[in-house]
Amino acid sequence: MDRLWPRGVRKPDAAIDLWAKDISPSTALRKWFDHDPARWPEFRRRYAAELRRHPDELAELRARARREPVTLVFAARDELHNDAVVLRAVLLGR
């Protein structure tokens, strides 16, 4: 999910099939949010807008999710306020 690979995790050890960093939040948005829960509503709105600019990548991910289980992996410590939560909602049409 994240644009940056997590420190201390080797790519071969992660066993991740697809790293969709092109649909992760932009660097500017990620830095602005800075994992501040007070900015969460605005982050969700801005990130959803960024996601709408990648319809092909979203369609590919939705198609994959229809065929098989998809796990969104993220490095944030906050399980409620992170980019994977927003992406999941968008994929589910919420």
C-alpha positions as CSV (number, residue, x, y, z in Angstrom):
1,M,0.0,0.0,0.0
2,D,2.7,2.5,0.9
3,R,4.8,4.4,-1.6
4,L,7.9,3.8,0.6
5,W,9.1,0.3,1.3
6,P,9.2,-0.3,5.1
7,R,12.6,-0.2,6.8
8,G,13.9,-3.5,7.9
9,V,11.8,-5.6,5.5
10,R,13.5,-7.3,2.6
11,K,11.4,-7.5,-0.5
12,P,12.0,-11.2,-1.1
13,D,11.0,-12.0,2.5
14,A,7.8,-10.1,2.3
15,A,6.1,-12.5,-0.2
16,I,4.0,-9.7,-1.7
17,D,2.6,-10.4,-5.2
18,L,1.8,-6.8,-6.2
19,W,3.2,-3.6,-4.8
20,A,0.7,-1.0,-6.0
21,K,2.7,2.1,-5.1
22,D,1.3,4.0,-8.0
23,I,-2.0,4.2,-6.2
24,S,-0.6,5.0,-2.8
25,P,-1.0,8.5,-1.5
26,S,1.3,11.1,-3.1
27,T,4.4,12.1,-1.2
28,A,2.9,15.6,-0.6
29,L,-0.3,14.2,0.8
30,R,1.5,11.6,2.9
31,K,3.7,14.3,4.4
32,W,0.8,16.7,5.0
33,F,-1.2,14.0,6.8
34,D,1.7,12.9,8.9
35,H,-0.5,10.3,10.6
36,D,-2.4,13.0,12.5
37,P,-5.9,11.7,13.3
38,A,-7.2,15.3,13.4
39,R,-6.5,15.5,9.6
40,W,-8.1,12.1,8.9
41,P,-11.4,13.4,7.3
42,E,-9.5,15.7,4.9
43,F,-6.9,13.0,4.2
44,R,-9.6,10.6,3.2
45,R,-11.2,13.1,0.9
46,R,-7.9,14.1,-0.7
47,Y,-6.7,10.5,-1.1
48,A,-10.0,9.3,-2.6
49,A,-9.6,12.2,-5.1
50,E,-6.1,11.0,-5.9
51,L,-7.3,7.4,-6.4
52,R,-10.0,8.6,-8.9
53,R,-7.1,9.7,-11.1
54,H,-6.0,6.0,-11.5
55,P,-9.0,4.2,-12.8
56,D,-7.1,1.5,-14.6
57,E,-5.1,0.5,-11.5
58,L,-8.2,0.5,-9.4
59,A,-10.1,-1.6,-12.0
60,E,-7.2,-4.1,-12.0
61,L,-7.2,-4.3,-8.2
62,R,-11.0,-4.7,-8.1
63,A,-10.8,-7.5,-10.7
64,R,-8.1,-9.3,-8.7
65,A,-10.3,-9.0,-5.6
66,R,-13.2,-10.6,-7.4
67,R,-11.0,-13.6,-8.4
68,E,-9.1,-14.1,-5.1
69,P,-8.5,-12.8,-1.6
70,V,-6.6,-9.5,-1.6
71,T,-4.7,-8.4,1.5
72,L,-3.8,-4.7,1.8
73,V,-0.5,-4.4,3.6
74,F,0.6,-1.2,5.2
75,A,3.3,0.0,7.5
76,A,1.4,2.5,9.6
77,R,1.0,1.8,13.3
78,D,-2.5,3.3,13.4
79,E,-4.8,0.6,12.1
80,L,-7.8,3.0,11.8
81,H,-6.2,6.0,10.2
82,N,-4.1,4.9,7.2
83,D,-4.2,4.7,3.4
84,A,-5.2,1.1,3.3
85,V,-8.5,2.0,5.1
86,V,-9.3,4.6,2.4
87,L,-8.3,2.3,-0.4
88,R,-10.5,-0.5,0.9
89,A,-13.5,1.8,1.2
90,V,-12.9,3.0,-2.4
91,L,-12.6,-0.6,-3.7
92,L,-15.8,-1.5,-1.9
93,G,-17.6,1.5,-3.4
94,R,-18.1,3.3,0.0
